[in-house]
Coordinates of C-alpha atoms and ligand atoms in Angstrom, one line a residue:
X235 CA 12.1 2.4 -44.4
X236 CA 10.5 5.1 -43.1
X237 CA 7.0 4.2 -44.3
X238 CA 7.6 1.2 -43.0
X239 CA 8.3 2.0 -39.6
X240 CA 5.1 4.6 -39.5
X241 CA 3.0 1.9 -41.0
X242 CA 3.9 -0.3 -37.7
X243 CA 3.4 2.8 -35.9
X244 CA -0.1 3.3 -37.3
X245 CA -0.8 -0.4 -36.6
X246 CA 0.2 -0.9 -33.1
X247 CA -1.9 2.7 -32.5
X248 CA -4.7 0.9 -33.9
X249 CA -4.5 -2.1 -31.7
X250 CA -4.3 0.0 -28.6
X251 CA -7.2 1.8 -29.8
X252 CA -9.6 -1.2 -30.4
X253 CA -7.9 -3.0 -26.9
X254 CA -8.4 -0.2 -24.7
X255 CA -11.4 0.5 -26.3
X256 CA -13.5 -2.8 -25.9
X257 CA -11.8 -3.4 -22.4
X258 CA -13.3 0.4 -21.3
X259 CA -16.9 -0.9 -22.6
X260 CA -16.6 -4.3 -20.2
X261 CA -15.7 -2.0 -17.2
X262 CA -17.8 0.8 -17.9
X263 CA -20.9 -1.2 -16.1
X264 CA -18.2 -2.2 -13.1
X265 CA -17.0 1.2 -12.9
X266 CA -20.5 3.2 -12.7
X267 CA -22.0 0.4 -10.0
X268 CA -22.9 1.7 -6.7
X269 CA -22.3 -0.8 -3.6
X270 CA -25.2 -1.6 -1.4
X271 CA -23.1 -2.3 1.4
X272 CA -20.6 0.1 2.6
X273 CA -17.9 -2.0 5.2
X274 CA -15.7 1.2 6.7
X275 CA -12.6 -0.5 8.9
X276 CA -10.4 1.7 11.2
X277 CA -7.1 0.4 12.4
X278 CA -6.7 2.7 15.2
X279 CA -3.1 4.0 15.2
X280 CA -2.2 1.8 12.0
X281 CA 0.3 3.5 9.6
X282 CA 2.5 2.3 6.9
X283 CA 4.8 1.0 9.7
X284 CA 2.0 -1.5 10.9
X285 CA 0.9 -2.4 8.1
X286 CA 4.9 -3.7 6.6
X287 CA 4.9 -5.7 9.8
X288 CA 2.1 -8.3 8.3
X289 CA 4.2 -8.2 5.3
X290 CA 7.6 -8.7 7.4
X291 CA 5.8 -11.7 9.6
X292 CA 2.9 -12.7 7.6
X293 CA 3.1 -12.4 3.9
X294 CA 1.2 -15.5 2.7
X295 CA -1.7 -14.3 5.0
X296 CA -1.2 -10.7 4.0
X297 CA -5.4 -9.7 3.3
X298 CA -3.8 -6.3 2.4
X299 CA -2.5 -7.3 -1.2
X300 CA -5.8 -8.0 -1.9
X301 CA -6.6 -4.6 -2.8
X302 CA -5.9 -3.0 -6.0
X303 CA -7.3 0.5 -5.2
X304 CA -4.8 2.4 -3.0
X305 CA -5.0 6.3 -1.5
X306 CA -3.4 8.4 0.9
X307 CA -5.1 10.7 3.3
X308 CA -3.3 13.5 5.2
X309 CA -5.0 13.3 8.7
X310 CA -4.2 16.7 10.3
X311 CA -6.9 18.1 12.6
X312 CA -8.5 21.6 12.1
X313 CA -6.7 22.4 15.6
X314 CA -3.1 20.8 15.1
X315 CA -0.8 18.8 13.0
X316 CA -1.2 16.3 14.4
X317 CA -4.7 14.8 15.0
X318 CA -6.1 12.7 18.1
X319 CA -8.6 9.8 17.4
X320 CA -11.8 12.0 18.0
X321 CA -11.0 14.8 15.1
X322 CA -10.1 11.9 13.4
X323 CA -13.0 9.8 13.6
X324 CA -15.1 13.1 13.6
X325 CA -13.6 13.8 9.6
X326 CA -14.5 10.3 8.6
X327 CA -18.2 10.5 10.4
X328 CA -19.1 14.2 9.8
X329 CA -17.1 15.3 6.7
X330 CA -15.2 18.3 8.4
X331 CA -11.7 18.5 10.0
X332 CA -12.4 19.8 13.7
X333 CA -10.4 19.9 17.1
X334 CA -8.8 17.3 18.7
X335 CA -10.9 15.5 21.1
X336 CA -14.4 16.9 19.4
X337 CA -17.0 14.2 18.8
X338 CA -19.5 14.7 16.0
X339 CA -18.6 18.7 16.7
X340 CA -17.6 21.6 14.1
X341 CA -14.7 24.1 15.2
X342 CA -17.3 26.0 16.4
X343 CA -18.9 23.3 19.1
X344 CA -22.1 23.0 17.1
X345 CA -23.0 19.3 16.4
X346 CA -22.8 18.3 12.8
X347 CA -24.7 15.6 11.2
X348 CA -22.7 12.0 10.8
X349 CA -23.1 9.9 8.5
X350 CA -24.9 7.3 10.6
X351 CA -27.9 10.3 10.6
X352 CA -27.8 11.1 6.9
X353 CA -28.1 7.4 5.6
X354 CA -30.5 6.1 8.3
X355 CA -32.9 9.0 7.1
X356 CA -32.2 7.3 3.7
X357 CA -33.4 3.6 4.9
X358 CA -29.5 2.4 5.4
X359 CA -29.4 -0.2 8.2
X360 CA -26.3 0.6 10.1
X361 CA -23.8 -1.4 12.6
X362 CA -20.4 -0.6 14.5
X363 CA -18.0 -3.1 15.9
X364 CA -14.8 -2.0 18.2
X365 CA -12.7 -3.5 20.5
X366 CA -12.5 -0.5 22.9
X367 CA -15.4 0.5 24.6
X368 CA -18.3 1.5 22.3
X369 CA -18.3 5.0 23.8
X370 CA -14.7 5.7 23.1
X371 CA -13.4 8.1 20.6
X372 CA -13.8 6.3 17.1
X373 CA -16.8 4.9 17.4
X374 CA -18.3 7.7 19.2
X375 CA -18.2 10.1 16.0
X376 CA -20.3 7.8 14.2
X377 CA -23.0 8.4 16.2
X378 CA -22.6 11.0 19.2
X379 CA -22.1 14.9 19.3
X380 CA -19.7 16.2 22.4
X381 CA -17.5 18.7 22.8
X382 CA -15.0 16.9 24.3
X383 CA -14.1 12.5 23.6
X384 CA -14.1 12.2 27.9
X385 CA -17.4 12.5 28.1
X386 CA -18.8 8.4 28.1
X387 CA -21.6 8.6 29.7
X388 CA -23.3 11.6 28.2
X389 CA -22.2 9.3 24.9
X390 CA -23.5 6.2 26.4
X391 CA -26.8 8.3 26.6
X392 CA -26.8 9.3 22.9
X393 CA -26.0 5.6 21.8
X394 CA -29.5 4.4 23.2
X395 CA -31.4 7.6 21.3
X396 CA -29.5 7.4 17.9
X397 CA -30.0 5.4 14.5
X398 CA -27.4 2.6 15.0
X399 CA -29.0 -0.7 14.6
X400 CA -26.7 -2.9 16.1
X401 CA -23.2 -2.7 17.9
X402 CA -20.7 -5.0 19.4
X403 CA -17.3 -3.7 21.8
X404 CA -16.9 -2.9 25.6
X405 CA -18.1 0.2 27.7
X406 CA -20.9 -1.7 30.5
X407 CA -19.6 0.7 32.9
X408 CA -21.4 3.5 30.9
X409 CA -24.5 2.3 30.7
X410 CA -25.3 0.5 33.9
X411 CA -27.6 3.2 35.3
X412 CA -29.7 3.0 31.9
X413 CA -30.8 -0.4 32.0
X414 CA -34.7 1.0 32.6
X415 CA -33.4 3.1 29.2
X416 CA -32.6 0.3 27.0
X417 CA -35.8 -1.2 26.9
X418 CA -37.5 2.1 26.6
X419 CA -35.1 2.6 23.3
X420 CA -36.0 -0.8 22.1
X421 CA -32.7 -2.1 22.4
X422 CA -31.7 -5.6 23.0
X423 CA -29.1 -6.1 25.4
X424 CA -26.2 -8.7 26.2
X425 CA -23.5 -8.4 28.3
X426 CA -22.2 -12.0 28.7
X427 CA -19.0 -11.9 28.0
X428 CA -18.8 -15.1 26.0
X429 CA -20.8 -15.3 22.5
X430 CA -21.1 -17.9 19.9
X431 CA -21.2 -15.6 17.7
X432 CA -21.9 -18.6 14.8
X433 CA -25.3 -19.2 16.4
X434 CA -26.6 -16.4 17.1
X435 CA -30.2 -15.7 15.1
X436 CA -31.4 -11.8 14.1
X437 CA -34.8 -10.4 14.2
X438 CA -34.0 -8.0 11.7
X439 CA -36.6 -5.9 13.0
X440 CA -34.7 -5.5 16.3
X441 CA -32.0 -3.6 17.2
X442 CA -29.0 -5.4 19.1
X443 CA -26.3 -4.4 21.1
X444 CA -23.6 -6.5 23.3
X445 CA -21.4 -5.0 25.6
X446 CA -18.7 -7.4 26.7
X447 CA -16.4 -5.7 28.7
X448 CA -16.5 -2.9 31.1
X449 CA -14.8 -0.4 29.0
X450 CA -12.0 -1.6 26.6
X451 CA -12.4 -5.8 25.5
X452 CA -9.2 -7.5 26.3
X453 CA -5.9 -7.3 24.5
X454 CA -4.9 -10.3 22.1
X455 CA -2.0 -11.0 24.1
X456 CA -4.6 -11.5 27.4
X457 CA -7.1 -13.9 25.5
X458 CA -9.6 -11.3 23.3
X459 CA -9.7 -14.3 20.4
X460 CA -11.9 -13.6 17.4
X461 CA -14.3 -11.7 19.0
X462 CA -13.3 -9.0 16.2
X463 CA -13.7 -10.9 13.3
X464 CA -16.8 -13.0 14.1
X465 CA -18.3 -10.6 16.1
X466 CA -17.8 -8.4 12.4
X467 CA -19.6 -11.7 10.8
X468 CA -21.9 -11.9 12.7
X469 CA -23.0 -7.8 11.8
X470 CA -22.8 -9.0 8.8
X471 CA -25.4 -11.1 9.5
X472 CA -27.8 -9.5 10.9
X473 CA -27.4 -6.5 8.4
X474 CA -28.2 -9.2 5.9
X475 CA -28.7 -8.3 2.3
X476 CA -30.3 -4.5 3.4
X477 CA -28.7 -1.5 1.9
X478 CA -26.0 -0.6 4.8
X479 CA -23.2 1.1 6.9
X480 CA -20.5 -1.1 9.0
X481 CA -17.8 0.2 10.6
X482 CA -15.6 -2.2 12.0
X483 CA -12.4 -0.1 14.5
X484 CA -9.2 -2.4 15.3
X485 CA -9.1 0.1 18.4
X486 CA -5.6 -1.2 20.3
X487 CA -3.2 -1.5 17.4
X488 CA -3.2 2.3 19.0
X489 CA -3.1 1.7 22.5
X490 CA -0.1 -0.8 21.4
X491 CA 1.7 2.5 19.3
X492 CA 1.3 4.3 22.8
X493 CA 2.8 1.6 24.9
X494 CA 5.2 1.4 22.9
X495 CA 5.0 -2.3 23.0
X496 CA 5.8 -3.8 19.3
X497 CA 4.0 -7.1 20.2
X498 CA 0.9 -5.5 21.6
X499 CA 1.0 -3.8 17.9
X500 CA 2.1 -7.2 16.0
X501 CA -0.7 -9.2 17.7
X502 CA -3.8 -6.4 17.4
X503 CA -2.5 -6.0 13.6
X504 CA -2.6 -10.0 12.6
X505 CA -6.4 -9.8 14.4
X506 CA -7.0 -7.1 12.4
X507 CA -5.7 -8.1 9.0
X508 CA -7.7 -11.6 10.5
X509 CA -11.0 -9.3 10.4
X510 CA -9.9 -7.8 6.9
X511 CA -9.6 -11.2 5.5
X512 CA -13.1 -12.1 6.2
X513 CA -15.2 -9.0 5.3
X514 CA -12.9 -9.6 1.9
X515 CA -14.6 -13.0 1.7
X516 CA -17.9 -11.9 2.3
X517 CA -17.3 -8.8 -0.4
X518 CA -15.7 -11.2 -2.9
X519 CA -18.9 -13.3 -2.5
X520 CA -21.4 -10.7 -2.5
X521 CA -20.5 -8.5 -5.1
X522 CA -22.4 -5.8 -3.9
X523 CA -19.9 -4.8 -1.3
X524 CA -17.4 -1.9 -0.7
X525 CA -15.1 -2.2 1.4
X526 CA -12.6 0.4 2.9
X527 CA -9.8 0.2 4.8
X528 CA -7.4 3.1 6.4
X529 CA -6.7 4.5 10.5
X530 CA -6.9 7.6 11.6
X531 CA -3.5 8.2 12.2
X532 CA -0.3 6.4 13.0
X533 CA 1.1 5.8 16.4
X534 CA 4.0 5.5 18.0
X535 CA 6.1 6.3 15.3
X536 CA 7.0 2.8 14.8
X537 CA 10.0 2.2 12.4
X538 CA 11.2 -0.9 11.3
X539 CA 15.5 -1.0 10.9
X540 CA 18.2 -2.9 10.1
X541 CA 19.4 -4.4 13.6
X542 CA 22.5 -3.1 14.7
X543 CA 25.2 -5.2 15.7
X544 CA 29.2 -4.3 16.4
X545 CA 32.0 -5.5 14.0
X546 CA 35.1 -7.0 15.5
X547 CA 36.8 -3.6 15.4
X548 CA 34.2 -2.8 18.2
X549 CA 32.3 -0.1 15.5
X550 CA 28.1 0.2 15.3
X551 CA 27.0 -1.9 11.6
X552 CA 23.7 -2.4 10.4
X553 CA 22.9 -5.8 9.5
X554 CA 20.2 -5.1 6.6
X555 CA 19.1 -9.4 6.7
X556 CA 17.4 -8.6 10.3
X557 CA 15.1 -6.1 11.2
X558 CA 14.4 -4.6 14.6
X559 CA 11.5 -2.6 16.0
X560 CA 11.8 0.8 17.5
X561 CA 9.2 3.7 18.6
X562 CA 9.8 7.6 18.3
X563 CA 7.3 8.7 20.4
X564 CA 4.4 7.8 23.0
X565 CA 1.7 9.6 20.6
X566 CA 0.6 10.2 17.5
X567 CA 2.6 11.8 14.1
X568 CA 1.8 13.2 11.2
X569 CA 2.1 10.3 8.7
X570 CA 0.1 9.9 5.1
X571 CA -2.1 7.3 6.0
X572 CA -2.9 4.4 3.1
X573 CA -6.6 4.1 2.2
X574 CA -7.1 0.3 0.6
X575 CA -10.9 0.0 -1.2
X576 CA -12.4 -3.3 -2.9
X577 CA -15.8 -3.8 -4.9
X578 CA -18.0 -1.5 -6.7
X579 CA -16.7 2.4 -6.3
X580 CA -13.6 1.5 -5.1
X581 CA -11.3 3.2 -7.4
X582 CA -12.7 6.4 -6.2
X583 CA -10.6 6.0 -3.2
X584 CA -7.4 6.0 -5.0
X585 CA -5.1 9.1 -5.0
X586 CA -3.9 12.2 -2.4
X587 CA -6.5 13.7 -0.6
X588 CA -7.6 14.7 2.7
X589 CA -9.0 12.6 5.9
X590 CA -12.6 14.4 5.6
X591 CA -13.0 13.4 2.2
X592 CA -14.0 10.1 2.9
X593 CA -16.7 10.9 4.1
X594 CA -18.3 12.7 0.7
X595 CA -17.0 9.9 -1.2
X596 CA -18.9 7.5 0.7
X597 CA -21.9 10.0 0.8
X598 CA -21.8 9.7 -3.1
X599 CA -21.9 6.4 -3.0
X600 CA -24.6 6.0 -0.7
X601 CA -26.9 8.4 -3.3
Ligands
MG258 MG1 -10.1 4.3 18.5
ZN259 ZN1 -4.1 7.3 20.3

């Protein structure tokens, strides 16, 4: 009996051994790949709580199941518990917790290199796409180095001078008394507010930039459209099949958290998860394309509860069939924050780590 039972033992080791061991020789290749393209999205503001509302409202066109490889970052600043989107942004771009509302800057004020910088000197071709104005916190710390977020136009300035090749979001009013600037800088400018995004045809030797709005685009609710997701396509694009940096920042899902307006959230979230869906195709296609997806915090401190209703005795019930919407606060809190990554290097992504770590993951990719 008992030799028996260790024989099947032995066995079913065996199998496991041989299974586990073939299937590790068909990943190791997938495993050990290093993407090309490196796709970075930032929901502004989006937490766990933002997220569950596509699952809530729109589970069949969730894109979020569609990654596998799942992390959580703590996002506190190097000043307080609770970071603002500058530090934030700042961890991502530069690799180092800082103060809130530093752009590109150390705890110390001294300007530290981004990673827009360190991968242009390394031939990356590079692109940022936002629905605030381009100046504004988030995408600021890709490319700017301030010691405080307010300052737009000295931003504005540093945007014409740095290594981003193209970039599409709002902020006219900070450039309008650089026009003469932009041409010296090389740039090409539009700032109609309507594109056909579709039609549009790159010089890849140029460097473009459209600035539709004067500072933040529109709100979903007020008519934005898909500027987001083709305007992401249409980096995409241009950016071609060159080894590159997008980031792509669903900027109002926070501005919604601070309102504290659930269907300013709900509607910036489904264009957002709209914009996820597409830079998924264009991965799934391409194969040589990582893609990551996490905020910089959460806002609002949206929580999603059983509705209350009263019994006929008159006494407060939960009904758990219907949920309801409320906010705990007009900023930010201190939230884990999920990280979702697809395509080659993804799985380093997965785990407990902090917000600044992103950036040396994506460094060691890019090497
Ligand atoms: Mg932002
Ligand atoms: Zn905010």
């Amino acid at each position: 009996m008992f030799q028996t039972n260790a024989f099947r033992l032995f066995l079913f080791g065996l199998i496991v051994a041989v299974v586990s061991c073939s299937s590790s020789k068909q990943n190791h290749s997938v495993y050990h790949k290093k993407p090309k393209k490196i796709i970075l999205l930032i929901g502004d503001g989006m937490g766990v709580a933002q997220i569950s509302t596509l699952f809530l409202e729109k589970d069949n066109t969730n894109n979020f199941k569609r990654f596998k490889h799942i992390g959580f970052i703590n996002t506190r600043s190097g000043s307080h518990k609770i970071t603002d989107s500058a530090a934030g942004a700042t961890a991502f771009a530069c690799g180092e917790k800082t103060y809130n509302n530093s752009v590109g800057m150390n705890m110390d004020s001294v300007a530290i290199n981004n990673l827009i910088e360190v991968c242009s000197a390394m031939k990356y071709t590079t692109g940022l796409v936002s629905t605030s104005s381009i100046t504004h916190a988030t995408p600021a710390s890709f490319f700017a180095h301030t010691k405080h977020r307010k300052f737009e136009f000295d931003i504005a300035k540093q945007l014409l001078k740095s290594d981003i090749d193209f970039f599409a979001g709002g902020g006219n009013d900070f450039f309008k008394e650089m026009r003469s600037d932009m041409k010296l800088y090389d740039w090409t400018i539009d700032t109609s507010s309507y594109q056909d995004w579709k039609s549009l045809v790159f010089d890849s030797n140029k460097k473009y930039g459209y600035l539709l709005a004067g500072q933040g685009l529109p709100t979903m609710e007020a008519g934005r459209g898909d500027f987001l997701p083709e305007a992401s396509l249409a980096a995409l694009n241009y950016l071609g099949n060159r080894k590159s940096f997008l980031m792509i920042e669903g900027s109002q899902i926070d501005w919604g958290g601070h309102a504290n307006d659930y269907d300013y959230v709900f509607t910036e979230m489904e264009d957002f998860n709209k914009t996820v869906g597409v830079v998924m195709d264009y991965a799934e296609k391409d194969g040589n394309t990582l893609v990551i997806v996490t905020a910089d915090h959460e806002t609002g401190g949206l929580s999603l509860n059983a509705a209350p209703y009263k019994d006929k005795d008159g006494n407060i019930r939960q009904d758990y069939d219907k949920v309801s919407t409320s906010f705990n606060t007009g900023g930010h809190t201190a939230e884990l924050i999920p990280v979702f990554a697809y395509g080659p290097g993804s799985h380093h992504f997965q785990g407990f780590y902090e917000n600044n770590e992103i950036y040396n993951k994506i460094l060691d990719l890019m090497k």
